CSV table of C-alpha atoms in Angstrom, one decimal:
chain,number,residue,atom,x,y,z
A,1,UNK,CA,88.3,87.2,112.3
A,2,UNK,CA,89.3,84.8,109.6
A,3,UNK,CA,86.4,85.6,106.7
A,4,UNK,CA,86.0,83.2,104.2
A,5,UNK,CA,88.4,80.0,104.6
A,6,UNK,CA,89.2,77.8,101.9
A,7,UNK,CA,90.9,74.4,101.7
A,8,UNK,CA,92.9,72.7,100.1
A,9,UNK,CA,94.8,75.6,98.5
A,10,UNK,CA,96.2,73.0,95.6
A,11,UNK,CA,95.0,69.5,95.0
A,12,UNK,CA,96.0,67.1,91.3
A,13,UNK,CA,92.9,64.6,90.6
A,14,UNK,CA,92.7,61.6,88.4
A,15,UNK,CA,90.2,61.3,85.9
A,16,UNK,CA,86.6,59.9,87.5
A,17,UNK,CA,87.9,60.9,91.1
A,18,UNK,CA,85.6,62.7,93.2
A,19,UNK,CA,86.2,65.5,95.6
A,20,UNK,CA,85.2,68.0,97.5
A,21,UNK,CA,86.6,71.6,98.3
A,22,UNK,CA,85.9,73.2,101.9
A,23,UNK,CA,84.3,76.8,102.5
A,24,UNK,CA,83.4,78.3,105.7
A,25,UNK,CA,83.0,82.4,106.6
A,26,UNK,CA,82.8,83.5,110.3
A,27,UNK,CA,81.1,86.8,109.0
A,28,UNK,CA,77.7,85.5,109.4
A,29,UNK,CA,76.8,86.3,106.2
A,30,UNK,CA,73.7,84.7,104.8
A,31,UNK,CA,75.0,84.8,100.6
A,32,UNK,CA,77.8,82.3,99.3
A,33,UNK,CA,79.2,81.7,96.0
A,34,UNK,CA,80.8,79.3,94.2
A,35,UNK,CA,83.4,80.5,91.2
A,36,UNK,CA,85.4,79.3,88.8
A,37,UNK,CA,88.7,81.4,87.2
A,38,UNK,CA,90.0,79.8,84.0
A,39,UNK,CA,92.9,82.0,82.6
A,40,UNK,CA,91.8,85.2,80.8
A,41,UNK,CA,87.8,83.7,81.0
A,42,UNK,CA,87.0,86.0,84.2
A,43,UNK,CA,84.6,84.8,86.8
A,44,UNK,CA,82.3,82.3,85.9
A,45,UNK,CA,79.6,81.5,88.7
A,46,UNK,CA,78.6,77.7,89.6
A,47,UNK,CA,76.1,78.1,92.4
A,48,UNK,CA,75.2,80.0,95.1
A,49,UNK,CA,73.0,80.3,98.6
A,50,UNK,CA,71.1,82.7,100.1
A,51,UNK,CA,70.9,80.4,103.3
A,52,UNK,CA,71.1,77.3,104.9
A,53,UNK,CA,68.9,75.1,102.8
A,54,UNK,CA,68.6,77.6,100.0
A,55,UNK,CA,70.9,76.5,97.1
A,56,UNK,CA,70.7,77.8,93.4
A,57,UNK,CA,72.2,77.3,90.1
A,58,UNK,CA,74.9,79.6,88.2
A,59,UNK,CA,75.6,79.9,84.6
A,60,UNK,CA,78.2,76.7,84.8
A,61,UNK,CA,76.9,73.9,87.4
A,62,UNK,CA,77.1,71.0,85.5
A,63,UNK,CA,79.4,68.0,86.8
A,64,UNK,CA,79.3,70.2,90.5
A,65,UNK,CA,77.1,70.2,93.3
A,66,UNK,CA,76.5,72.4,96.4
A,67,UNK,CA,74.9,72.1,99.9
A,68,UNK,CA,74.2,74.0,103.2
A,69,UNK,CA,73.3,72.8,105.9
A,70,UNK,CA,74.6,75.8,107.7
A,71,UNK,CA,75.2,79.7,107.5
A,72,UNK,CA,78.9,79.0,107.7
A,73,UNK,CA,79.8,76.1,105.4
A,74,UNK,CA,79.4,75.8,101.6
A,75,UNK,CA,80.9,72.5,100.6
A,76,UNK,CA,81.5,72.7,96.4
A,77,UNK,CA,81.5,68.6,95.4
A,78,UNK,CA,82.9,67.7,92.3
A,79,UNK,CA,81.6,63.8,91.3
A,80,UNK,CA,83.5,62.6,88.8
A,81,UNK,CA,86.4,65.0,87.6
A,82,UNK,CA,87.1,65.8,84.5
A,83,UNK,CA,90.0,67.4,82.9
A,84,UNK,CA,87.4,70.4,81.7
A,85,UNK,CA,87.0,71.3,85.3
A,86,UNK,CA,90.6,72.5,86.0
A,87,UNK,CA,90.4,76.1,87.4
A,88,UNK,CA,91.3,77.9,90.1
A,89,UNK,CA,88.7,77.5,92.2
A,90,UNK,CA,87.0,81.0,94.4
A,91,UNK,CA,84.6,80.5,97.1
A,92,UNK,CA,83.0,84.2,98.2
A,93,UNK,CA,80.0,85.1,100.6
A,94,UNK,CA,78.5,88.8,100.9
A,95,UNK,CA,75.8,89.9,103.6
A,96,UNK,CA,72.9,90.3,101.3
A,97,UNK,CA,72.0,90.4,97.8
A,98,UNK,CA,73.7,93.5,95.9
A,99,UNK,CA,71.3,96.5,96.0
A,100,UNK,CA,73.4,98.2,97.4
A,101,UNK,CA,76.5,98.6,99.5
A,102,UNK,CA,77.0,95.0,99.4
A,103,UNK,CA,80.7,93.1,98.1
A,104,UNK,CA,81.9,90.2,98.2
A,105,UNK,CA,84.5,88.7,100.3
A,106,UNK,CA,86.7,85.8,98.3
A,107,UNK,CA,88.7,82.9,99.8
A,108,UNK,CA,91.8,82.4,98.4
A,109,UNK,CA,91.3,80.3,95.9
A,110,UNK,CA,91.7,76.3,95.5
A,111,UNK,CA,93.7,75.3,92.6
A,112,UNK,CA,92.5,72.3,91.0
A,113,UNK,CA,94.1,70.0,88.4
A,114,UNK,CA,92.7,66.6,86.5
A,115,UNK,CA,94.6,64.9,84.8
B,1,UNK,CA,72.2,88.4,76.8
B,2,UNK,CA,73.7,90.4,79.2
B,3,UNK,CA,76.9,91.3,79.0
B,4,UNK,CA,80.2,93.2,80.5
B,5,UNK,CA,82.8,94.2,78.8
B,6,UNK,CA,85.7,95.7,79.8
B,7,UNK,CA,88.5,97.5,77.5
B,8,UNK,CA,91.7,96.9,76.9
B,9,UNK,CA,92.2,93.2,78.3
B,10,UNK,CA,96.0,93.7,78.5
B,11,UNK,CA,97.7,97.0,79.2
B,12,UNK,CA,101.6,97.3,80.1
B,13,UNK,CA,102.8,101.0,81.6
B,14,UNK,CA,106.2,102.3,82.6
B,15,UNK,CA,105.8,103.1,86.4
B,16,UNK,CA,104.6,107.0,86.4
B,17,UNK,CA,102.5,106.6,83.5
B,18,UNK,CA,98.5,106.7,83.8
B,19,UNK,CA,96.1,104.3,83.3
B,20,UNK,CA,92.7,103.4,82.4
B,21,UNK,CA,90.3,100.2,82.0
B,22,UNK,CA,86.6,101.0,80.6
B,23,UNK,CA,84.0,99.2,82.0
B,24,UNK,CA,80.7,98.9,79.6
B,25,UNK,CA,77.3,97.1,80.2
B,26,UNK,CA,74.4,96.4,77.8
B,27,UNK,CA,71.9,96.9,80.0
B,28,UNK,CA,71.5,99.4,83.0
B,29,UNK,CA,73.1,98.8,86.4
B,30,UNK,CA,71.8,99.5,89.5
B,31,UNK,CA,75.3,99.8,90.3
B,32,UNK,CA,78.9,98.9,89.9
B,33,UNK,CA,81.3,97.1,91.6
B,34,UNK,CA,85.4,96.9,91.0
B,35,UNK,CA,88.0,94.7,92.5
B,36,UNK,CA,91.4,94.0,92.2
B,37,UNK,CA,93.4,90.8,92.0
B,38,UNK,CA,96.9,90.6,92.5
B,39,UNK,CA,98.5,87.9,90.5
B,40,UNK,CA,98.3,84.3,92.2
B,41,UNK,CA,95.9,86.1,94.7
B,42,UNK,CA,92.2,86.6,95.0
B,43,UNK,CA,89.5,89.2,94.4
B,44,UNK,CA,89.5,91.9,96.6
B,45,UNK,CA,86.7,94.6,96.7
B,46,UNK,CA,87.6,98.2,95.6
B,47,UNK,CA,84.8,100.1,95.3
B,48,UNK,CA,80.9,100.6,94.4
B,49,UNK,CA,79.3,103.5,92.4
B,50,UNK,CA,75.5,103.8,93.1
B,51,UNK,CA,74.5,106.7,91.8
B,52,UNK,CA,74.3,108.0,88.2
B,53,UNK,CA,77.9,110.4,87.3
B,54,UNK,CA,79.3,109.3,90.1
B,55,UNK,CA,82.6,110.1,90.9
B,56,UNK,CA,84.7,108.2,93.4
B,57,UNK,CA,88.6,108.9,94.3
B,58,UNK,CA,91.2,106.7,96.9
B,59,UNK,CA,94.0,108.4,96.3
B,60,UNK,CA,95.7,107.3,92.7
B,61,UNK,CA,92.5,105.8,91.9
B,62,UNK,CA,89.6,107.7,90.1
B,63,UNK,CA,86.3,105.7,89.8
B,64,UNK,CA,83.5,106.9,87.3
B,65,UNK,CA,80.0,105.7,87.0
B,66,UNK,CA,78.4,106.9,83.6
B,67,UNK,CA,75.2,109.8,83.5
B,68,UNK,CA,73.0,106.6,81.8
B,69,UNK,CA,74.4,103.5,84.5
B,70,UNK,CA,75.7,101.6,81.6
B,71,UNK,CA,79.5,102.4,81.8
B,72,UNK,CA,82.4,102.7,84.0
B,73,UNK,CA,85.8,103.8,84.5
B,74,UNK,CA,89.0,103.4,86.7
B,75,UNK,CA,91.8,105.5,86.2
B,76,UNK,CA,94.8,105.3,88.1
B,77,UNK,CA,97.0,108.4,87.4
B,78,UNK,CA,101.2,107.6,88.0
B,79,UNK,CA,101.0,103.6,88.3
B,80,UNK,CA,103.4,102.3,90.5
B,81,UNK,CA,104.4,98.6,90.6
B,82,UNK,CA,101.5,97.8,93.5
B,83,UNK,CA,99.8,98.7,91.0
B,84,UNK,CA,100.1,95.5,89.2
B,85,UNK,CA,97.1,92.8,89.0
B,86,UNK,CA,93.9,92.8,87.2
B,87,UNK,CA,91.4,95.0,87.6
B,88,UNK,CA,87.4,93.4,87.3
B,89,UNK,CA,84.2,95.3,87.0
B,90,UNK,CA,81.0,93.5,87.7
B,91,UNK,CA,77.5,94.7,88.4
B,92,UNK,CA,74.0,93.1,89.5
B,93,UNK,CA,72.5,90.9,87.0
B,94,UNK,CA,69.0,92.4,85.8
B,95,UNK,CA,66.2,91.0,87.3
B,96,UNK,CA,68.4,89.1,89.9
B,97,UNK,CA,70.0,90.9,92.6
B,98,UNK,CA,71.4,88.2,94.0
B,99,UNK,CA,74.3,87.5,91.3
B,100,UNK,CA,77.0,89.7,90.0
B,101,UNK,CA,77.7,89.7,86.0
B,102,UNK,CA,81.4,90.1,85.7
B,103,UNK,CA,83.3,91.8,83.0
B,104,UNK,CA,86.3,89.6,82.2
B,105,UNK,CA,89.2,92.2,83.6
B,106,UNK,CA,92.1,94.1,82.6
B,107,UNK,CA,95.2,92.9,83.3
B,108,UNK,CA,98.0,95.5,83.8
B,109,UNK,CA,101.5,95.5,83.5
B,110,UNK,CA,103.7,98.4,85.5
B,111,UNK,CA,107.4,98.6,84.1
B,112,UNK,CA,109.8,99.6,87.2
């Protein structure tokens, strides 16, 4: 039982490059998350999915998008990188929404750097 | 907006000594969640308090949830250097069940 699967760990971009990081959870759960860690800034959420097909902004999205075309996968695309968007970079998924007795299972992590 | 605060940001012990992070909301939570990350590592799930004056304990750790839902605690009594990482709060975003709202951690130094 892997869980939730990230790659690349580390990856350096150029300025305009385009990307994208890999998620994939075996846990069958139907909620993902994409979210971004700058230093001493917490958790910041970019989108998220209740399902395949089901995609939904967070408070940062802009310069990302998001697709799922299955319960597994949750591909984060970055279009044209910009030096703003260096983070460490957490992909998560949890069962259902968080009434209760729900958490979150992280990746571990994908640490990104334009320059 | 809402918000999540959590108190101190930074917080460096000598191993033995106690230790606390405060958790505070301004809005009602229909409950609270806390993780741990381990520096260069990832967010891993603690605990969550449902139920108004909760009190939770694994072993060093003591979780509180507040009588009015609004504030949290952790306190970890005789840190030792596992101990180390940061230590997040987050709870359900009013109105939206489906995202967390994340306090921005505190970070804790343990002095062997």
């Amino acid at each position: 039982n892997a869980g939730v699967t990230q790659t690349p760990k580390f990856r350096i971009l150029k300025i305009g490059q385009s990307m994208t990081l890999q998620c994939t959870q075996d846990m069958n759960h139907n909620y993902m998350y994409w979210y971004r860690q700058d230093p001493g800034m917490g958790l910041k959420l970019i989108y998220y999915s209740v399902g395949a097909g089901i995609t939904d902004k967070g408070e940062v999205p802009n310069g990302y998008n998001v697709s799922r075309s299955t319960t597994e996968d949750f591909p984060l695309r970055l279009e044209l990188a910009a030096p703003s968007q260096t983070s460490v970079y957490f992909c998560a998924s949890s069962y259902s929404g968080f009434v209760s007795n729900e958490k979150l299972f992280f990746g571990s992590g994908t640490q990104l750097s334009v320059l | 907006g809402q918000q999540v605060m959590q108190i101190p940001q930074y917080q460096h012990v000598q191993e033995g000594e106690d230790f606390t992070t405060y958790c505070n909301s301004s809005t009602t939570l229909s409950n609270i969640q806390w993780y741990k990350q381990r520096p260069g590592g990832h967010p891993v799930f603690l605990i969550q308090l449902v139920k108004s004056g909760e009190v939770k304990k694994q072993k060093r750790l003591t979780f509180q949830f507040g009588e009015a839902k609004k504030n949290s605690s952790l306190h970890i009594t005789a840190t030792q250097t596992t101990d180390v990482g940061t230590y997040f709060c987050a709870g359900p975003r009013a109105g939206n069940n489906r995202k967390l709202i994340w306090g921005l951690g505190t970070s804790l130094a343990v002095n062997p």
